Amino acid sequence: AAGVIQSPRHLIKEKRETATLKCYPIPRHDTVYWYQQGPGQDPQFLISFYEKMQSDKGSIPDRFSAQQFSDYHSELNMSSLELGDSALYFCASTQLGTEGYGYTFGSGTRLTVV
Amino acid sequence: KQEVTQIPAALSVPEGENLVLNCSFTDSAIYNLQWFRQDPGKGLTSLLLIQSSQREQTSGRLNASLDKSSGRSTLYIAASQPGDSATYLCAVRAEGTYKYIFGTGTRLKVLA
């Protein structure tokens, strides 16, 4: 079965650079969630989109922005990168309206800021 | 504000033991609860999803229970194996929201 695809798998950037992470949800899933997991920490919710509109916002820095496109894939744009942005970034997708949906996560993008 | 706590933070057991991982949450108004497994540096694999109206869910050697009124869930792993070694995370979805709040995780090591 198709899963949530994230790219790239690994990314190394220097401080103050910009990074773009991509997430391709499971076919027919209309909702995408982004999470950030720092070393030894639990995943923290950043932002979510439903039908290409932002549906919820968590602890996402102003330096970050995200959007969901017409094909439902989503991109997380991160500017002015800081060392503290080094983390695993996960994307999950669901299909709202399906009773009792759960998350399906992608394998994540490991971002290292040097 | 919903807070999710998992006890113990780490657990090391010999192969073959049955074990219980605990998850507690402060706000009982949840829609559902999901248990995940995470291998080091890897993604999150969904294990079990329990709706707020359910008491338990089973999948193979895994059984998850939910006591919504007391804000607790347990993950029972029967006949543990070295391949079960991983971090186990519980996550709750509050009523009226779509996002999940994760617990702090339990790092499990099963010794051969």
PDB file of C-alpha atoms in Angstrom:
ATOM      1  CA  ALA A   1       0.000   0.000   0.000  1.00  0.00           C
ATOM      2  CA  ALA A   2       1.139   3.536  -0.716  1.00  0.00           C
ATOM      3  CA  GLY A   3       2.543   5.423   2.246  1.00  0.00           C
ATOM      4  CA  VAL A   4       3.368   8.994   3.076  1.00  0.00           C
ATOM      5  CA  ILE A   5       6.450  10.046   1.148  1.00  0.00           C
ATOM      6  CA  GLN A   6       8.829  12.680   2.444  1.00  0.00           C
ATOM      7  CA  SER A   7      11.772  14.182   0.670  1.00  0.00           C
ATOM      8  CA  PRO A   8      14.601  14.582   1.063  1.00  0.00           C
ATOM      9  CA  ARG A   9      15.439  11.936   3.665  1.00  0.00           C
ATOM     10  CA  HIS A  10      18.468  13.856   4.863  1.00  0.00           C
ATOM     11  CA  LEU A  11      19.419  17.487   4.505  1.00  0.00           C
ATOM     12  CA  ILE A  12      22.435  19.422   5.698  1.00  0.00           C
ATOM     13  CA  LYS A  13      22.294  23.193   5.669  1.00  0.00           C
ATOM     14  CA  GLU A  14      24.362  26.005   7.078  1.00  0.00           C
ATOM     15  CA  LYS A  15      23.092  28.600   9.504  1.00  0.00           C
ATOM     16  CA  ARG A  16      20.996  31.322   7.903  1.00  0.00           C
ATOM     17  CA  GLU A  17      20.300  29.200   4.836  1.00  0.00           C
ATOM     18  CA  THR A  18      16.850  28.136   3.637  1.00  0.00           C
ATOM     19  CA  ALA A  19      15.428  24.630   3.448  1.00  0.00           C
ATOM     20  CA  THR A  20      12.324  23.186   1.808  1.00  0.00           C
ATOM     21  CA  LEU A  21      10.861  19.885   2.940  1.00  0.00           C
ATOM     22  CA  LYS A  22       8.243  18.050   0.912  1.00  0.00           C
ATOM     23  CA  CYS A  23       5.465  15.692   1.897  1.00  0.00           C
ATOM     24  CA  TYR A  24       3.320  13.579  -0.406  1.00  0.00           C
ATOM     25  CA  PRO A  25       0.290  12.171   1.443  1.00  0.00           C
ATOM     26  CA  ILE A  26      -1.384   8.847   0.880  1.00  0.00           C
ATOM     27  CA  PRO A  27      -3.702   9.003  -2.153  1.00  0.00           C
ATOM     28  CA  ARG A  28      -7.151  10.378  -1.253  1.00  0.00           C
ATOM     29  CA  HIS A  29      -5.893  11.756   2.046  1.00  0.00           C
ATOM     30  CA  ASP A  30      -6.877  15.400   2.272  1.00  0.00           C
ATOM     31  CA  THR A  31      -5.148  16.467   5.477  1.00  0.00           C
ATOM     32  CA  VAL A  32      -1.464  16.905   6.183  1.00  0.00           C
ATOM     33  CA  TYR A  33       0.266  17.497   9.521  1.00  0.00           C
ATOM     34  CA  TRP A  34       3.839  18.577  10.183  1.00  0.00           C
ATOM     35  CA  TYR A  35       5.733  17.654  13.348  1.00  0.00           C
ATOM     36  CA  GLN A  36       9.213  18.467  14.600  1.00  0.00           C
ATOM     37  CA  GLN A  37      11.131  16.028  16.800  1.00  0.00           C
ATOM     38  CA  GLY A  38      14.305  17.284  18.414  1.00  0.00           C
ATOM     39  CA  PRO A  39      16.956  14.880  19.735  1.00  0.00           C
ATOM     40  CA  GLY A  40      15.527  12.826  22.591  1.00  0.00           C
ATOM     41  CA  GLN A  41      12.223  14.696  22.496  1.00  0.00           C
ATOM     42  CA  ASP A  42       8.668  13.786  21.605  1.00  0.00           C
ATOM     43  CA  PRO A  43       7.196  15.083  18.350  1.00  0.00           C
ATOM     44  CA  GLN A  44       5.845  18.611  18.543  1.00  0.00           C
ATOM     45  CA  PHE A  45       3.008  19.736  16.300  1.00  0.00           C
ATOM     46  CA  LEU A  46       3.892  22.537  13.883  1.00  0.00           C
ATOM     47  CA  ILE A  47       1.031  23.045  11.456  1.00  0.00           C
ATOM     48  CA  SER A  48      -1.703  21.251   9.547  1.00  0.00           C
ATOM     49  CA  PHE A  49      -3.653  21.700   6.332  1.00  0.00           C
ATOM     50  CA  TYR A  50      -7.058  20.470   5.251  1.00  0.00           C
ATOM     51  CA  GLU A  51      -8.134  20.845   1.640  1.00  0.00           C
ATOM     52  CA  LYS A  52      -5.263  23.259   0.976  1.00  0.00           C
ATOM     53  CA  MET A  53      -6.214  25.576   3.825  1.00  0.00           C
ATOM     54  CA  GLN A  54      -4.371  25.882   7.115  1.00  0.00           C
ATOM     55  CA  SER A  55      -6.460  24.053   9.699  1.00  0.00           C
ATOM     56  CA  ASP A  56      -4.389  24.319  12.844  1.00  0.00           C
ATOM     57  CA  LYS A  57      -1.165  25.901  14.013  1.00  0.00           C
ATOM     58  CA  GLY A  58       1.169  24.864  16.758  1.00  0.00           C
ATOM     59  CA  SER A  59       4.593  25.966  17.855  1.00  0.00           C
ATOM     60  CA  ILE A  60       5.839  26.901  14.418  1.00  0.00           C
ATOM     61  CA  PRO A  61       8.416  29.716  14.297  1.00  0.00           C
ATOM     62  CA  ASP A  62       7.667  32.757  12.179  1.00  0.00           C
ATOM     63  CA  ARG A  63      10.717  31.819  10.097  1.00  0.00           C
ATOM     64  CA  PHE A  64       8.833  28.749   8.910  1.00  0.00           C
ATOM     65  CA  SER A  65       5.961  28.684   6.453  1.00  0.00           C
ATOM     66  CA  ALA A  66       4.034  25.895   4.828  1.00  0.00           C
ATOM     67  CA  GLN A  67       1.358  25.286   2.265  1.00  0.00           C
ATOM     68  CA  GLN A  68      -0.651  22.504   0.704  1.00  0.00           C
ATOM     69  CA  PHE A  69      -0.955  22.373  -3.056  1.00  0.00           C
ATOM     70  CA  SER A  70      -3.775  21.353  -5.394  1.00  0.00           C
ATOM     71  CA  ASP A  71      -2.421  17.782  -5.590  1.00  0.00           C
ATOM     72  CA  TYR A  72      -2.477  17.716  -1.740  1.00  0.00           C
ATOM     73  CA  HIS A  73       1.257  17.536  -1.336  1.00  0.00           C
ATOM     74  CA  SER A  74       2.689  19.950   1.198  1.00  0.00           C
ATOM     75  CA  GLU A  75       5.921  21.865   1.569  1.00  0.00           C
ATOM     76  CA  LEU A  76       7.513  23.235   4.719  1.00  0.00           C
ATOM     77  CA  ASN A  77       9.775  26.196   4.043  1.00  0.00           C
ATOM     78  CA  MET A  78      12.326  27.103   6.668  1.00  0.00           C
ATOM     79  CA  SER A  79      14.360  30.284   6.411  1.00  0.00           C
ATOM     80  CA  SER A  80      17.205  31.814   8.424  1.00  0.00           C
ATOM     81  CA  LEU A  81      18.033  28.382   9.764  1.00  0.00           C
ATOM     82  CA  GLU A  82      19.405  28.111  13.268  1.00  0.00           C
ATOM     83  CA  LEU A  83      21.370  25.325  14.924  1.00  0.00           C
ATOM     84  CA  GLY A  84      18.312  24.574  17.059  1.00  0.00           C
ATOM     85  CA  ASP A  85      16.297  23.724  13.959  1.00  0.00           C
ATOM     86  CA  SER A  86      18.257  20.496  13.623  1.00  0.00           C
ATOM     87  CA  ALA A  87      15.647  17.802  14.088  1.00  0.00           C
ATOM     88  CA  LEU A  88      13.562  15.120  12.467  1.00  0.00           C
ATOM     89  CA  TYR A  89      10.629  16.603  10.609  1.00  0.00           C
ATOM     90  CA  PHE A  90       7.672  14.313  10.159  1.00  0.00           C
ATOM     91  CA  CYS A  91       4.671  14.617   7.967  1.00  0.00           C
ATOM     92  CA  ALA A  92       1.469  12.663   8.548  1.00  0.00           C
ATOM     93  CA  SER A  93      -1.668  12.404   6.494  1.00  0.00           C
ATOM     94  CA  THR A  94      -5.281  11.456   7.146  1.00  0.00           C
ATOM     95  CA  GLN A  95      -8.621  11.541   5.424  1.00  0.00           C
ATOM     96  CA  LEU A  96     -11.024  13.641   7.433  1.00  0.00           C
ATOM     97  CA  GLY A  97     -14.621  12.613   7.492  1.00  0.00           C
ATOM     98  CA  THR A  98     -13.583   9.025   7.996  1.00  0.00           C
ATOM     99  CA  GLU A  99     -14.773   8.111  11.442  1.00  0.00           C
ATOM    100  CA  GLY A 100     -11.977   7.503  13.874  1.00  0.00           C
ATOM    101  CA  TYR A 101      -9.094   8.281  11.593  1.00  0.00           C
ATOM    102  CA  GLY A 102      -5.550   7.884  12.818  1.00  0.00           C
ATOM    103  CA  TYR A 103      -2.287   9.226  11.575  1.00  0.00           C
ATOM    104  CA  THR A 104      -0.010   7.618   9.017  1.00  0.00           C
ATOM    105  CA  PHE A 105       3.458   9.091   9.249  1.00  0.00           C
ATOM    106  CA  GLY A 106       6.167   9.405   6.659  1.00  0.00           C
ATOM    107  CA  SER A 107       9.717   8.303   7.407  1.00  0.00           C
ATOM    108  CA  GLY A 108      10.760  11.869   8.117  1.00  0.00           C
ATOM    109  CA  THR A 109      13.411  14.281   6.943  1.00  0.00           C
ATOM    110  CA  ARG A 110      16.471  14.641   9.115  1.00  0.00           C
ATOM    111  CA  LEU A 111      17.640  18.228   8.974  1.00  0.00           C
ATOM    112  CA  THR A 112      21.090  19.081  10.262  1.00  0.00           C
ATOM    113  CA  VAL A 113      22.055  22.721  10.540  1.00  0.00           C
ATOM    114  CA  VAL A 114      25.791  23.360  10.815  1.00  0.00           C
TER     115      VAL A 114
ATOM    116  CA  LYS B   1      -3.884  22.270  28.055  1.00  0.00           C
ATOM    117  CA  GLN B   2      -3.541  18.578  27.312  1.00  0.00           C
ATOM    118  CA  GLU B   3      -0.424  16.944  28.708  1.00  0.00           C
ATOM    119  CA  VAL B   4       0.556  13.366  28.022  1.00  0.00           C
ATOM    120  CA  THR B   5       2.961  11.456  30.243  1.00  0.00           C
ATOM    121  CA  GLN B   6       4.414   8.009  29.841  1.00  0.00           C
ATOM    122  CA  ILE B   7       5.810   5.802  32.562  1.00  0.00           C
ATOM    123  CA  PRO B   8       8.360   4.341  32.740  1.00  0.00           C
ATOM    124  CA  ALA B   9      10.696   6.485  30.659  1.00  0.00           C
ATOM    125  CA  ALA B  10      12.906   3.479  30.036  1.00  0.00           C
ATOM    126  CA  LEU B  11      12.537  -0.235  30.530  1.00  0.00           C
ATOM    127  CA  SER B  12      14.901  -3.162  30.098  1.00  0.00           C
ATOM    128  CA  VAL B  13      13.541  -6.702  30.294  1.00  0.00           C
ATOM    129  CA  PRO B  14      14.691 -10.215  29.396  1.00  0.00           C
ATOM    130  CA  GLU B  15      13.221 -11.846  26.339  1.00  0.00           C
ATOM    131  CA  GLY B  16       9.897 -13.599  26.879  1.00  0.00           C
ATOM    132  CA  GLU B  17       8.527 -11.321  29.566  1.00  0.00           C
ATOM    133  CA  ASN B  18       5.096  -9.784  29.370  1.00  0.00           C
ATOM    134  CA  LEU B  19       5.214  -6.054  29.970  1.00  0.00           C
ATOM    135  CA  VAL B  20       2.991  -3.023  30.381  1.00  0.00           C
ATOM    136  CA  LEU B  21       3.648   0.510  29.231  1.00  0.00           C
ATOM    137  CA  ASN B  22       1.602   3.304  30.734  1.00  0.00           C
ATOM    138  CA  CYS B  23       0.253   6.517  29.268  1.00  0.00           C
ATOM    139  CA  SER B  24      -1.684   9.168  31.158  1.00  0.00           C
ATOM    140  CA  PHE B  25      -3.343  12.325  29.899  1.00  0.00           C
ATOM    141  CA  THR B  26      -4.697  15.298  31.801  1.00  0.00           C
ATOM    142  CA  ASP B  27      -7.807  16.094  29.772  1.00  0.00           C
ATOM    143  CA  SER B  28     -10.216  13.189  29.405  1.00  0.00           C
ATOM    144  CA  ALA B  29     -12.103  14.876  26.564  1.00  0.00           C
ATOM    145  CA  ILE B  30     -10.317  12.942  23.863  1.00  0.00           C
ATOM    146  CA  TYR B  31     -11.512  11.687  20.523  1.00  0.00           C
ATOM    147  CA  ASN B  32      -9.075   8.815  20.271  1.00  0.00           C
ATOM    148  CA  LEU B  33      -5.629   7.620  21.320  1.00  0.00           C
ATOM    149  CA  GLN B  34      -2.926   6.093  19.174  1.00  0.00           C
ATOM    150  CA  TRP B  35       0.149   4.067  20.103  1.00  0.00           C
ATOM    151  CA  PHE B  36       3.267   4.349  17.940  1.00  0.00           C
ATOM    152  CA  ARG B  37       6.596   2.622  17.730  1.00  0.00           C
ATOM    153  CA  GLN B  38       9.771   4.477  16.794  1.00  0.00           C
ATOM    154  CA  ASP B  39      13.125   2.889  16.080  1.00  0.00           C
ATOM    155  CA  PRO B  40      16.202   5.083  16.664  1.00  0.00           C
ATOM    156  CA  GLY B  41      16.403   7.850  14.094  1.00  0.00           C
ATOM    157  CA  LYS B  42      13.468   6.409  12.195  1.00  0.00           C
ATOM    158  CA  GLY B  43       9.869   7.275  11.541  1.00  0.00           C
ATOM    159  CA  LEU B  44       6.755   6.559  13.564  1.00  0.00           C
ATOM    160  CA  THR B  45       4.855   3.341  12.970  1.00  0.00           C
ATOM    161  CA  SER B  46       1.256   3.185  14.098  1.00  0.00           C
ATOM    162  CA  LEU B  47       0.529   0.175  16.303  1.00  0.00           C
ATOM    163  CA  LEU B  48      -2.992   0.585  17.620  1.00  0.00           C
ATOM    164  CA  LEU B  49      -5.743   3.182  17.517  1.00  0.00           C
ATOM    165  CA  ILE B  50      -8.426   3.251  20.232  1.00  0.00           C
ATOM    166  CA  GLN B  51     -11.557   5.335  19.868  1.00  0.00           C
ATOM    167  CA  SER B  52     -12.872   7.133  22.943  1.00  0.00           C
ATOM    168  CA  SER B  53     -15.861   4.774  23.001  1.00  0.00           C
ATOM    169  CA  GLN B  54     -13.664   1.676  23.046  1.00  0.00           C
ATOM    170  CA  ARG B  55     -12.023  -0.058  25.975  1.00  0.00           C
ATOM    171  CA  GLU B  56      -9.308  -1.963  24.147  1.00  0.00           C
ATOM    172  CA  GLN B  57      -7.754  -2.930  20.853  1.00  0.00           C
ATOM    173  CA  THR B  58      -5.612  -5.940  20.008  1.00  0.00           C
ATOM    174  CA  SER B  59      -3.091  -6.650  17.292  1.00  0.00           C
ATOM    175  CA  GLY B  60      -1.029  -9.795  17.542  1.00  0.00           C
ATOM    176  CA  ARG B  61       0.993  -9.704  20.755  1.00  0.00           C
ATOM    177  CA  LEU B  62      -0.101  -6.135  21.453  1.00  0.00           C
ATOM    178  CA  ASN B  63      -3.118  -5.092  23.460  1.00  0.00           C
ATOM    179  CA  ALA B  64      -3.974  -1.496  24.258  1.00  0.00           C
ATOM    180  CA  SER B  65      -6.591  -0.468  26.780  1.00  0.00           C
ATOM    181  CA  LEU B  66      -8.205   2.879  27.417  1.00  0.00           C
ATOM    182  CA  ASP B  67      -9.821   4.252  30.574  1.00  0.00           C
ATOM    183  CA  LYS B  68     -10.931   7.615  29.347  1.00  0.00           C
ATOM    184  CA  SER B  69     -12.507   8.806  32.585  1.00  0.00           C
ATOM    185  CA  SER B  70      -9.296   8.294  34.520  1.00  0.00           C
ATOM    186  CA  GLY B  71      -7.089   9.557  31.709  1.00  0.00           C
ATOM    187  CA  ARG B  72      -5.087   6.388  31.261  1.00  0.00           C
ATOM    188  CA  SER B  73      -4.070   3.938  28.591  1.00  0.00           C
ATOM    189  CA  THR B  74      -1.832   0.918  28.760  1.00  0.00           C
ATOM    190  CA  LEU B  75       0.010  -0.990  26.070  1.00  0.00           C
ATOM    191  CA  TYR B  76       0.507  -4.644  26.911  1.00  0.00           C
ATOM    192  CA  ILE B  77       3.207  -6.559  25.038  1.00  0.00           C
ATOM    193  CA  ALA B  78       3.078 -10.305  25.424  1.00  0.00           C
ATOM    194  CA  ALA B  79       6.112 -12.574  25.171  1.00  0.00           C
ATOM    195  CA  SER B  80       8.519  -9.760  24.390  1.00  0.00           C
ATOM    196  CA  GLN B  81      11.235 -10.266  21.772  1.00  0.00           C
ATOM    197  CA  PRO B  82      14.499  -8.417  21.051  1.00  0.00           C
ATOM    198  CA  GLY B  83      12.852  -7.052  17.914  1.00  0.00           C
ATOM    199  CA  ASP B  84      10.391  -5.196  20.130  1.00  0.00           C
ATOM    200  CA  SER B  85      13.208  -2.924  21.304  1.00  0.00           C
ATOM    201  CA  ALA B  86      12.210   0.608  20.353  1.00  0.00           C
ATOM    202  CA  THR B  87      10.628   3.740  21.773  1.00  0.00           C
ATOM    203  CA  TYR B  88       6.874   3.530  22.248  1.00  0.00           C
ATOM    204  CA  LEU B  89       4.871   6.725  22.065  1.00  0.00           C
ATOM    205  CA  CYS B  90       1.245   7.338  22.853  1.00  0.00           C
ATOM    206  CA  ALA B  91      -0.596  10.264  21.331  1.00  0.00           C
ATOM    207  CA  VAL B  92      -4.038  11.657  22.077  1.00  0.00           C
ATOM    208  CA  ARG B  93      -6.364  13.632  19.898  1.00  0.00           C
ATOM    209  CA  ALA B  94      -8.526  16.005  21.906  1.00  0.00           C
ATOM    210  CA  GLU B  95     -12.177  16.523  21.042  1.00  0.00           C
ATOM    211  CA  GLY B  96     -12.665  19.410  18.663  1.00  0.00           C
ATOM    212  CA  THR B  97      -9.135  19.248  17.279  1.00  0.00           C
ATOM    213  CA  TYR B  98      -7.376  17.305  14.578  1.00  0.00           C
ATOM    214  CA  LYS B  99      -3.833  17.297  15.924  1.00  0.00           C
ATOM    215  CA  TYR B 100      -2.287  14.729  18.215  1.00  0.00           C
ATOM    216  CA  ILE B 101      -0.378  15.505  21.390  1.00  0.00           C
ATOM    217  CA  PHE B 102       2.435  13.064  22.007  1.00  0.00           C
ATOM    218  CA  GLY B 103       3.663  11.592  25.226  1.00  0.00           C
ATOM    219  CA  THR B 104       7.257  11.558  26.312  1.00  0.00           C
ATOM    220  CA  GLY B 105       7.799   7.966  25.229  1.00  0.00           C
ATOM    221  CA  THR B 106       9.056   4.760  26.825  1.00  0.00           C
ATOM    222  CA  ARG B 107      12.386   3.393  25.596  1.00  0.00           C
ATOM    223  CA  LEU B 108      12.135  -0.379  25.667  1.00  0.00           C
ATOM    224  CA  LYS B 109      15.060  -2.749  25.431  1.00  0.00           C
ATOM    225  CA  VAL B 110      14.417  -6.476  25.301  1.00  0.00           C
ATOM    226  CA  LEU B 111      17.495  -8.517  26.075  1.00  0.00           C
ATOM    227  CA  ALA B 112      18.164 -11.793  24.270  1.00  0.00           C
TER     228      ALA B 112
END
